[in-house]
PDB file of C-alpha atoms and ligand atoms in Angstrom:
ATOM      1  CA  MET A  86      18.574   3.243  -5.405  1.00 91.00           C
ATOM      2  CA  VAL A  87      16.603   3.192  -8.606  1.00 96.00           C
ATOM      3  CA  GLU A  88      17.713   1.843 -10.739  1.00 97.00           C
ATOM      4  CA  GLU A  89      19.327  -1.385  -9.137  1.00 98.00           C
ATOM      5  CA  THR A  90      15.696  -1.925  -7.728  1.00 98.00           C
ATOM      6  CA  ILE A  91      14.505  -2.123 -10.904  1.00 98.00           C
ATOM      7  CA  GLY A  92      16.349  -3.830 -13.122  1.00 97.00           C
ATOM      8  CA  ALA A  93      16.213  -6.551 -10.216  1.00 97.00           C
ATOM      9  CA  LEU A  94      12.371  -6.317 -10.402  1.00 97.00           C
ATOM     10  CA  GLU A  95      12.264  -6.058 -14.341  1.00 95.00           C
ATOM     11  CA  THR A  96      13.913  -9.476 -14.284  1.00 94.00           C
ATOM     12  CA  ARG A  97      11.574 -11.548 -12.004  1.00 96.00           C
ATOM     13  CA  ALA A  98       7.508 -12.728 -11.533  1.00 95.00           C
ATOM     14  CA  PHE A  99       5.140 -11.116 -10.220  1.00 97.00           C
ATOM     15  CA  GLU A 100       1.898 -12.593  -8.953  1.00 94.00           C
ATOM     16  CA  ALA A 101      -2.121 -11.143  -8.676  1.00 93.00           C
ATOM     17  CA  TYR A 102      -3.191 -10.380  -5.622  1.00 90.00           C
ATOM     18  CA  GLY A 103      -6.857 -12.177  -4.887  1.00 85.00           C
ATOM     19  CA  ARG A 104      -8.560 -11.935  -7.814  1.00 87.00           C
ATOM     20  CA  LYS A 105     -11.709 -11.164  -6.508  1.00 87.00           C
ATOM     21  CA  ARG A 106     -11.384  -8.575  -4.019  1.00 90.00           C
ATOM     22  CA  VAL A 107      -8.622  -6.779  -6.547  1.00 94.00           C
ATOM     23  CA  ASP A 108     -10.198  -6.382 -10.210  1.00 94.00           C
ATOM     24  CA  PRO A 109      -9.003  -4.915 -12.681  1.00 95.00           C
ATOM     25  CA  PRO A 110      -5.665  -7.040 -11.790  1.00 95.00           C
ATOM     26  CA  VAL A 111      -3.053  -5.446  -9.707  1.00 96.00           C
ATOM     27  CA  MET A 112       0.331  -7.898  -9.930  1.00 97.00           C
ATOM     28  CA  ARG A 113       2.718  -7.641  -6.786  1.00 97.00           C
ATOM     29  CA  PHE A 114       5.639  -9.511  -5.621  1.00 98.00           C
ATOM     30  CA  GLY A 115       6.078  -9.262  -2.220  1.00 97.00           C
ATOM     31  CA  VAL A 116       2.807  -9.696   0.162  1.00 95.00           C
ATOM     32  CA  GLY A 117       0.315  -7.378   1.504  1.00 95.00           C
ATOM     33  CA  VAL A 118      -1.546  -8.155   4.977  1.00 96.00           C
ATOM     34  CA  SER A 119      -4.192  -7.171   2.682  1.00 92.00           C
ATOM     35  CA  ASP A 120      -4.608 -11.341   1.080  1.00 91.00           C
ATOM     36  CA  HIS A 121      -3.989 -12.453   4.569  1.00 94.00           C
ATOM     37  CA  CYS A 122      -6.950 -11.098   6.908  1.00 93.00           C
ATOM     38  CA  ARG A 123     -10.427 -12.834   7.089  1.00 93.00           C
ATOM     39  CA  ASN A 124     -12.851 -11.388  10.369  1.00 93.00           C
ATOM     40  CA  GLY A 125     -11.223  -8.768  10.983  1.00 95.00           C
ATOM     41  CA  LEU A 126      -7.610 -10.581  12.009  1.00 96.00           C
ATOM     42  CA  VAL A 127      -4.737 -11.163  10.318  1.00 98.00           C
ATOM     43  CA  THR A 128      -4.426 -15.350   9.116  1.00 97.00           C
ATOM     44  CA  ASP A 129      -1.715 -17.733  10.612  1.00 97.00           C
ATOM     45  CA  ASP A 130      -0.755 -17.673   7.104  1.00 97.00           C
ATOM     46  CA  TYR A 131       0.374 -13.990   6.932  1.00 98.00           C
ATOM     47  CA  TRP A 132       3.231 -15.321   8.227  1.00 98.00           C
ATOM     48  CA  THR A 133       4.304 -18.340   6.009  1.00 97.00           C
ATOM     49  CA  ALA A 134       3.649 -15.800   3.320  1.00 97.00           C
ATOM     50  CA  LEU A 135       6.493 -13.551   4.719  1.00 98.00           C
ATOM     51  CA  GLU A 136       9.194 -16.597   4.753  1.00 97.00           C
ATOM     52  CA  ARG A 137       9.113 -16.384   1.343  1.00 96.00           C
ATOM     53  CA  HIS A 138       8.031 -13.177   1.393  1.00 96.00           C
ATOM     54  CA  ARG A 139      11.507 -12.958   2.867  1.00 98.00           C
ATOM     55  CA  LYS A 140      13.429 -15.677   0.177  1.00 97.00           C
ATOM     56  CA  ASP A 141      11.752 -14.276  -2.906  1.00 97.00           C
ATOM     57  CA  TRP A 142      13.225 -10.429  -1.319  1.00 98.00           C
ATOM     58  CA  ALA A 143      16.680 -11.367  -0.406  1.00 97.00           C
ATOM     59  CA  ALA A 144      17.267 -13.152  -3.450  1.00 97.00           C
ATOM     60  CA  LEU A 145      16.580 -10.768  -5.796  1.00 98.00           C
ATOM     61  CA  GLY A 146      20.939  -9.730  -4.587  1.00 97.00           C
ATOM     62  CA  LEU A 147      20.295  -6.555  -3.361  1.00 98.00           C
ATOM     63  CA  SER A 148      23.601  -4.395  -1.337  1.00 98.00           C
ATOM     64  CA  PHE A 149      21.043  -2.652  -0.137  1.00 98.00           C
ATOM     65  CA  ASP A 150      17.601  -2.868   1.851  1.00 98.00           C
ATOM     66  CA  PRO A 151      15.472  -0.189  -0.156  1.00 98.00           C
ATOM     67  CA  PHE A 152      12.418  -0.576   1.974  1.00 98.00           C
ATOM     68  CA  GLU A 153      15.007   0.697   4.961  1.00 98.00           C
ATOM     69  CA  THR A 154      16.941   3.385   2.634  1.00 98.00           C
ATOM     70  CA  CYS A 155      12.826   4.872   1.973  1.00 98.00           C
ATOM     71  CA  ARG A 156      12.273   4.110   6.309  1.00 98.00           C
ATOM     72  CA  ALA A 157      15.970   6.084   6.617  1.00 98.00           C
ATOM     73  CA  ALA A 158      14.664   8.688   4.137  1.00 97.00           C
ATOM     74  CA  LEU A 159      11.651   9.232   5.634  1.00 97.00           C
ATOM     75  CA  GLY A 160      12.064   8.878   9.589  1.00 97.00           C
ATOM     76  CA  ALA A 161      15.656  11.500   8.762  1.00 97.00           C
ATOM     77  CA  ASP A 162      14.024  13.932  10.474  1.00 96.00           C
ATOM     78  CA  TRP A 163      11.115  12.734  12.383  1.00 98.00           C
ATOM     79  CA  PRO A 164      12.575  12.644  16.918  1.00 97.00           C
ATOM     80  CA  GLY A 165      10.887   9.805  17.612  1.00 98.00           C
ATOM     81  CA  GLY A 166      12.237   6.956  15.164  1.00 98.00           C
ATOM     82  CA  ILE A 167      10.841   4.796  12.945  1.00 98.00           C
ATOM     83  CA  ARG A 168      10.497   1.238  12.692  1.00 98.00           C
ATOM     84  CA  VAL A 169       8.594  -1.646  10.632  1.00 98.00           C
ATOM     85  CA  GLY A 170       5.387  -2.479  12.670  1.00 98.00           C
ATOM     86  CA  THR A 171       5.454  -5.928  15.213  1.00 98.00           C
ATOM     87  CA  ARG A 172       1.993  -7.610  15.867  1.00 98.00           C
ATOM     88  CA  GLY A 173       2.640 -10.067  18.669  1.00 97.00           C
ATOM     89  CA  GLY A 174       5.693  -9.433  18.589  1.00 98.00           C
ATOM     90  CA  ARG A 175       6.240 -11.230  15.213  1.00 98.00           C
ATOM     91  CA  SER A 176       8.088  -8.863  13.199  1.00 98.00           C
ATOM     92  CA  MET A 177       4.938  -7.780   9.990  1.00 98.00           C
ATOM     93  CA  GLY A 178       6.592  -7.602   6.682  1.00 98.00           C
ATOM     94  CA  ALA A 179       8.053  -4.468   5.888  1.00 98.00           C
ATOM     95  CA  GLY A 180       6.669  -3.770   1.685  1.00 98.00           C
ATOM     96  CA  VAL A 181       5.788  -4.538  -0.939  1.00 98.00           C
ATOM     97  CA  ALA A 182       6.194  -4.164  -4.862  1.00 98.00           C
ATOM     98  CA  ARG A 183       3.062  -2.742  -6.362  1.00 98.00           C
ATOM     99  CA  GLU A 184       2.013  -2.693 -10.006  1.00 98.00           C
ATOM    100  CA  PRO A 185      -1.082  -1.323 -10.960  1.00 97.00           C
ATOM    101  CA  ASN A 186      -0.772  -1.352 -14.745  1.00 96.00           C
ATOM    102  CA  GLN A 187      -4.594  -1.295 -15.206  1.00 97.00           C
ATOM    103  CA  GLY A 188      -4.863   1.080 -11.854  1.00 97.00           C
ATOM    104  CA  PHE A 189      -6.018   1.027  -8.817  1.00 97.00           C
ATOM    105  CA  GLN A 190     -10.291   1.338  -8.490  1.00 98.00           C
ATOM    106  CA  VAL A 191     -11.082   4.432  -5.822  1.00 98.00           C
ATOM    107  CA  HIS A 192     -10.125   3.096  -2.526  1.00 98.00           C
ATOM    108  CA  PHE A 193      -9.611   3.953   0.709  1.00 98.00           C
ATOM    109  CA  ASP A 194      -7.326   2.360   3.670  1.00 97.00           C
ATOM    110  CA  ASP A 195      -7.414   2.766   6.776  1.00 97.00           C
ATOM    111  CA  ALA A 196      -6.479  -0.942   9.653  1.00 97.00           C
ATOM    112  CA  LEU A 197      -8.168   0.199  12.378  1.00 96.00           C
ATOM    113  CA  ARG A 198     -11.661  -0.544   9.984  1.00 95.00           C
ATOM    114  CA  GLU A 199      -9.811  -3.410   7.679  1.00 95.00           C
ATOM    115  CA  PHE A 200      -8.576  -4.978  11.475  1.00 96.00           C
ATOM    116  CA  SER A 201     -10.522  -5.427  14.715  1.00 95.00           C
ATOM    117  CA  GLY A 202      -8.272  -4.187  17.154  1.00 95.00           C
ATOM    118  CA  ASP A 203      -4.977  -2.772  17.066  1.00 97.00           C
ATOM    119  CA  LEU A 204      -3.502  -4.261  13.736  1.00 98.00           C
ATOM    120  CA  LEU A 205       0.627  -4.143  15.891  1.00 98.00           C
ATOM    121  CA  ASP A 206       1.177  -4.050  19.209  1.00 98.00           C
ATOM    122  CA  ALA A 207       0.871  -0.078  19.625  1.00 98.00           C
ATOM    123  CA  THR A 208      -2.059   2.553  18.894  1.00 97.00           C
ATOM    124  CA  LEU A 209      -1.973   4.467  16.333  1.00 98.00           C
ATOM    125  CA  VAL A 210      -3.160   8.371  16.096  1.00 97.00           C
ATOM    126  CA  SER A 211      -2.377   9.274  12.343  1.00 98.00           C
ATOM    127  CA  GLN A 212      -2.900   6.746   8.552  1.00 98.00           C
ATOM    128  CA  PHE A 213      -0.098   7.517   5.967  1.00 98.00           C
ATOM    129  CA  ALA A 214       0.754   5.444   2.185  1.00 98.00           C
ATOM    130  CA  PHE A 215       3.962   5.952   1.572  1.00 98.00           C
ATOM    131  CA  ASN A 216       5.451   4.732  -2.338  1.00 98.00           C
ATOM    132  CA  ALA A 217       7.988   5.568  -3.871  1.00 98.00           C
ATOM    133  CA  TYR A 218       8.368   5.048  -8.241  1.00 98.00           C
ATOM    134  CA  LEU A 219      10.396   2.568  -9.338  1.00 98.00           C
ATOM    135  CA  SER A 220       8.695   3.116 -13.096  1.00 97.00           C
ATOM    136  CA  VAL A 221       6.388   5.161 -14.430  1.00 98.00           C
ATOM    137  CA  PRO A 222       4.763   4.928 -17.435  1.00 97.00           C
ATOM    138  CA  SER A 223       4.987   7.236 -20.421  1.00 95.00           C
ATOM    139  CA  ALA A 224       1.131   8.463 -19.891  1.00 96.00           C
ATOM    140  CA  GLY A 225      -2.067   7.844 -18.059  1.00 97.00           C
ATOM    141  CA  GLY A 226      -1.026   6.325 -13.567  1.00 98.00           C
ATOM    142  CA  GLU A 227      -1.256   9.261 -11.966  1.00 98.00           C
ATOM    143  CA  THR A 228      -3.165   9.273  -8.690  1.00 98.00           C
ATOM    144  CA  VAL A 229      -6.182  10.841  -7.549  1.00 98.00           C
ATOM    145  CA  ILE A 230      -6.404  11.799  -4.012  1.00 98.00           C
ATOM    146  CA  TRP A 231     -10.078  12.965  -3.466  1.00 98.00           C
ATOM    147  CA  ARG A 232     -10.703  15.236  -0.085  1.00 98.00           C
ATOM    148  CA  HIS A 233     -14.154  13.187   1.371  1.00 98.00           C
ATOM    149  CA  LEU A 234     -13.343   9.895   4.084  1.00 98.00           C
ATOM    150  CA  TRP A 235     -15.451   7.291   4.533  1.00 98.00           C
ATOM    151  CA  HIS A 236     -18.586   7.772   6.142  1.00 97.00           C
ATOM    152  CA  PRO A 237     -21.356   4.776   6.415  1.00 97.00           C
ATOM    153  CA  GLU A 238     -23.664   6.112   3.621  1.00 98.00           C
ATOM    154  CA  ASP A 239     -20.764   5.693   1.256  1.00 98.00           C
ATOM    155  CA  GLU A 240     -20.998   2.055   1.200  1.00 97.00           C
ATOM    156  CA  ALA A 241     -23.737   1.735  -1.278  1.00 98.00           C
ATOM    157  CA  PHE A 242     -21.306   2.807  -3.893  1.00 98.00           C
ATOM    158  CA  ARG A 243     -19.492  -0.020  -3.604  1.00 97.00           C
ATOM    159  CA  ILE A 244     -17.773  -2.242  -5.825  1.00 97.00           C
ATOM    160  CA  PRO A 245     -19.751  -5.842  -4.731  1.00 95.00           C
ATOM    161  CA  GLY A 246     -16.601  -7.981  -3.045  1.00 92.00           C
ATOM    162  CA  SER A 247     -13.819  -5.440  -4.233  1.00 94.00           C
ATOM    163  CA  TYR A 248     -11.851  -3.244  -2.138  1.00 94.00           C
ATOM    164  CA  GLY A 249     -12.799  -0.206  -4.328  1.00 97.00           C
ATOM    165  CA  TYR A 250     -15.805   1.671  -4.989  1.00 98.00           C
ATOM    166  CA  ASP A 251     -17.746   3.932  -7.682  1.00 98.00           C
ATOM    167  CA  GLU A 252     -16.115   7.012  -8.404  1.00 98.00           C
ATOM    168  CA  ALA A 253     -19.473   8.381  -7.597  1.00 98.00           C
ATOM    169  CA  VAL A 254     -18.504   7.941  -4.423  1.00 98.00           C
ATOM    170  CA  VAL A 255     -16.281  10.927  -4.024  1.00 98.00           C
ATOM    171  CA  GLY A 256     -19.137  13.476  -5.738  1.00 98.00           C
ATOM    172  CA  ASP A 257     -17.513  17.110  -6.447  1.00 98.00           C
ATOM    173  CA  ALA A 258     -14.815  16.565  -3.578  1.00 98.00           C
ATOM    174  CA  GLU A 259     -11.585  18.717  -3.821  1.00 98.00           C
ATOM    175  CA  PHE A 260      -9.046  16.332  -5.209  1.00 98.00           C
ATOM    176  CA  VAL A 261      -5.913  16.560  -5.745  1.00 98.00           C
ATOM    177  CA  GLU A 262      -3.744  14.669  -9.275  1.00 98.00           C
ATOM    178  CA  LEU A 263      -0.369  13.839  -8.917  1.00 97.00           C
ATOM    179  CA  ALA A 264       1.544  12.302 -12.030  1.00 97.00           C
ATOM    180  CA  PRO A 265       4.728  10.393 -10.720  1.00 96.00           C
ATOM    181  CA  GLU A 266       8.203  10.026 -11.824  1.00 97.00           C
ATOM    182  CA  VAL A 267      11.567   7.707 -10.930  1.00 98.00           C
ATOM    183  CA  GLY A 268      12.676   8.001  -8.313  1.00 97.00           C
ATOM    184  CA  GLU A 269      10.320  10.525  -6.045  1.00 97.00           C
ATOM    185  CA  ALA A 270       8.342   9.171  -3.215  1.00 97.00           C
ATOM    186  CA  VAL A 271       4.569  10.847  -1.788  1.00 97.00           C
ATOM    187  CA  LEU A 272       3.761  10.071   1.602  1.00 97.00           C
ATOM    188  CA  ILE A 273      -0.524  10.008   1.567  1.00 98.00           C
ATOM    189  CA  ASN A 274      -3.276  10.140   3.885  1.00 98.00           C
ATOM    190  CA  PRO A 275      -4.748   7.088   2.707  1.00 98.00           C
ATOM    191  CA  ARG A 276      -8.193   7.258   4.588  1.00 98.00           C
ATOM    192  CA  CYS A 277      -9.004   9.948   2.119  1.00 98.00           C
ATOM    193  CA  PHE A 278     -10.722   7.971  -1.535  1.00 98.00           C
ATOM    194  CA  HIS A 279      -7.827   7.681  -3.743  1.00 98.00           C
ATOM    195  CA  ALA A 280      -7.709   5.896  -6.709  1.00 98.00           C
ATOM    196  CA  VAL A 281      -4.742   5.125  -9.723  1.00 98.00           C
ATOM    197  CA  ARG A 282      -5.200   5.842 -13.280  1.00 98.00           C
ATOM    198  CA  PRO A 283      -5.187   3.347 -16.608  1.00 98.00           C
ATOM    199  CA  SER A 284      -1.328   3.075 -17.293  1.00 97.00           C
ATOM    200  CA  ARG A 285      -0.327   3.094 -20.803  1.00 95.00           C
ATOM    201  CA  GLY A 286       3.681   2.047 -21.980  1.00 92.00           C
ATOM    202  CA  ALA A 287       5.699   1.111 -19.805  1.00 93.00           C
ATOM    203  CA  ARG A 288       4.966  -0.515 -16.405  1.00 95.00           C
ATOM    204  CA  ARG A 289       4.287   1.283 -13.318  1.00 98.00           C
ATOM    205  CA  ILE A 290       6.440   0.103 -10.046  1.00 98.00           C
ATOM    206  CA  ALA A 291       6.445   1.516  -6.527  1.00 98.00           C
ATOM    207  CA  LEU A 292       7.344  -0.067  -3.586  1.00 98.00           C
ATOM    208  CA  GLY A 293       4.568   0.789  -0.991  1.00 98.00           C
ATOM    209  CA  PHE A 294       3.755  -0.053   2.778  1.00 98.00           C
ATOM    210  CA  ALA A 295       2.034   1.223   4.657  1.00 98.00           C
ATOM    211  CA  VAL A 296       2.874   4.176   8.239  1.00 98.00           C
ATOM    212  CA  GLY A 297       1.703   4.451  10.254  1.00 98.00           C
ATOM    213  CA  LEU A 298       2.449   7.394  14.073  1.00 98.00           C
ATOM    214  CA  SER A 299       1.889   5.746  17.301  1.00 98.00           C
ATOM    215  CA  LEU A 300       1.187   7.703  20.663  1.00 97.00           C
ATOM    216  CA  THR A 301       4.597   6.740  21.396  1.00 96.00           C
ATOM    217  CA  GLY A 302       5.372   9.228  18.303  1.00 98.00           C
ATOM    218  CA  GLU A 303       7.052   7.003  16.884  1.00 98.00           C
ATOM    219  CA  LEU A 304       7.095   5.893  13.270  1.00 98.00           C
ATOM    220  CA  LEU A 305       5.465   2.341  12.139  1.00 98.00           C
ATOM    221  CA  THR A 306       5.735   0.660   8.906  1.00 98.00           C
ATOM    222  CA  TRP A 307       3.992  -2.020   7.568  1.00 98.00           C
ATOM    223  CA  GLY A 308       2.974  -4.001   4.400  1.00 98.00           C
TER     224      GLY A 308
HETATM  225  O1  AKG B  16       0.695   3.906  -6.134  1.00 97.94           O
HETATM  226  C1  AKG B  16      -0.200   4.419  -5.419  1.00 97.94           C
HETATM  227  O2  AKG B  16       0.287   5.510  -5.721  1.00 97.94           O
HETATM  228  C2  AKG B  16      -0.964   4.665  -4.531  1.00 97.94           C
HETATM  229  C3  AKG B  16      -1.547   2.971  -4.590  1.00 97.94           C
HETATM  230  C4  AKG B  16      -2.448   2.986  -3.046  1.00 97.94           C
HETATM  231  O3  AKG B  16      -3.496   2.871  -3.077  1.00 97.94           O
HETATM  232  C5  AKG B  16      -1.903   3.220  -1.537  1.00 97.94           C
HETATM  233  O4  AKG B  16      -0.577   3.612  -1.311  1.00 97.94           O
HETATM  234  O5  AKG B  16      -2.870   2.937  -0.504  1.00 97.94           O
HETATM  235 FE1  FE2 B  17      -5.485   3.180  -1.562  1.00 97.94          FE
END
């Protein structure tokens, strides 16, 4: 799955996330809901952008759906099953290929804070972020996760206009640093502050999506 997917993706143009919010820039192939959120609501252009996203992924001509492969692996032993979440009955995006060659700032992801009300047609009791690594640099590119959940006082450390925080926000919290290998996947608690270190050498490309555990016991994904 890795060779075929990266072989196809490498030939395609990636786009940057909104440059004001995401600096240094992070490239992506596909659409993420975070770029289509205003006042805690998903804007209509998310759904239009998803149509193009689906065409772009189909045009890669892969013999399988890599996000489906990832979901199947993740849900294989989960009794409640796994599927792409819906909002207003419409299927959310399955995920994106992300390329944070210059790293991700220290940040956290929490759909309950980012969106008002339920993002999905479900009540989430836990959240996870899934990443499957398709290409990794020879140096750098580590994922760092701190044992620190967002607290209102942390806003003093926010980089103005950015999704990120000054690294001082985590103080001397314990952390784990993961150096991903091609073919590996990780599931993290994205409500803990985390970052990706800048890469040197090859591109750092991962398939990523968010995962929520619903009150019904199902795992629901979105991108
Ligand atoms: O690429 C990674 O290792 C983590 C990226 C990230 O910030 C996330 O998945 O929420
Ligand atoms: Fe994140």
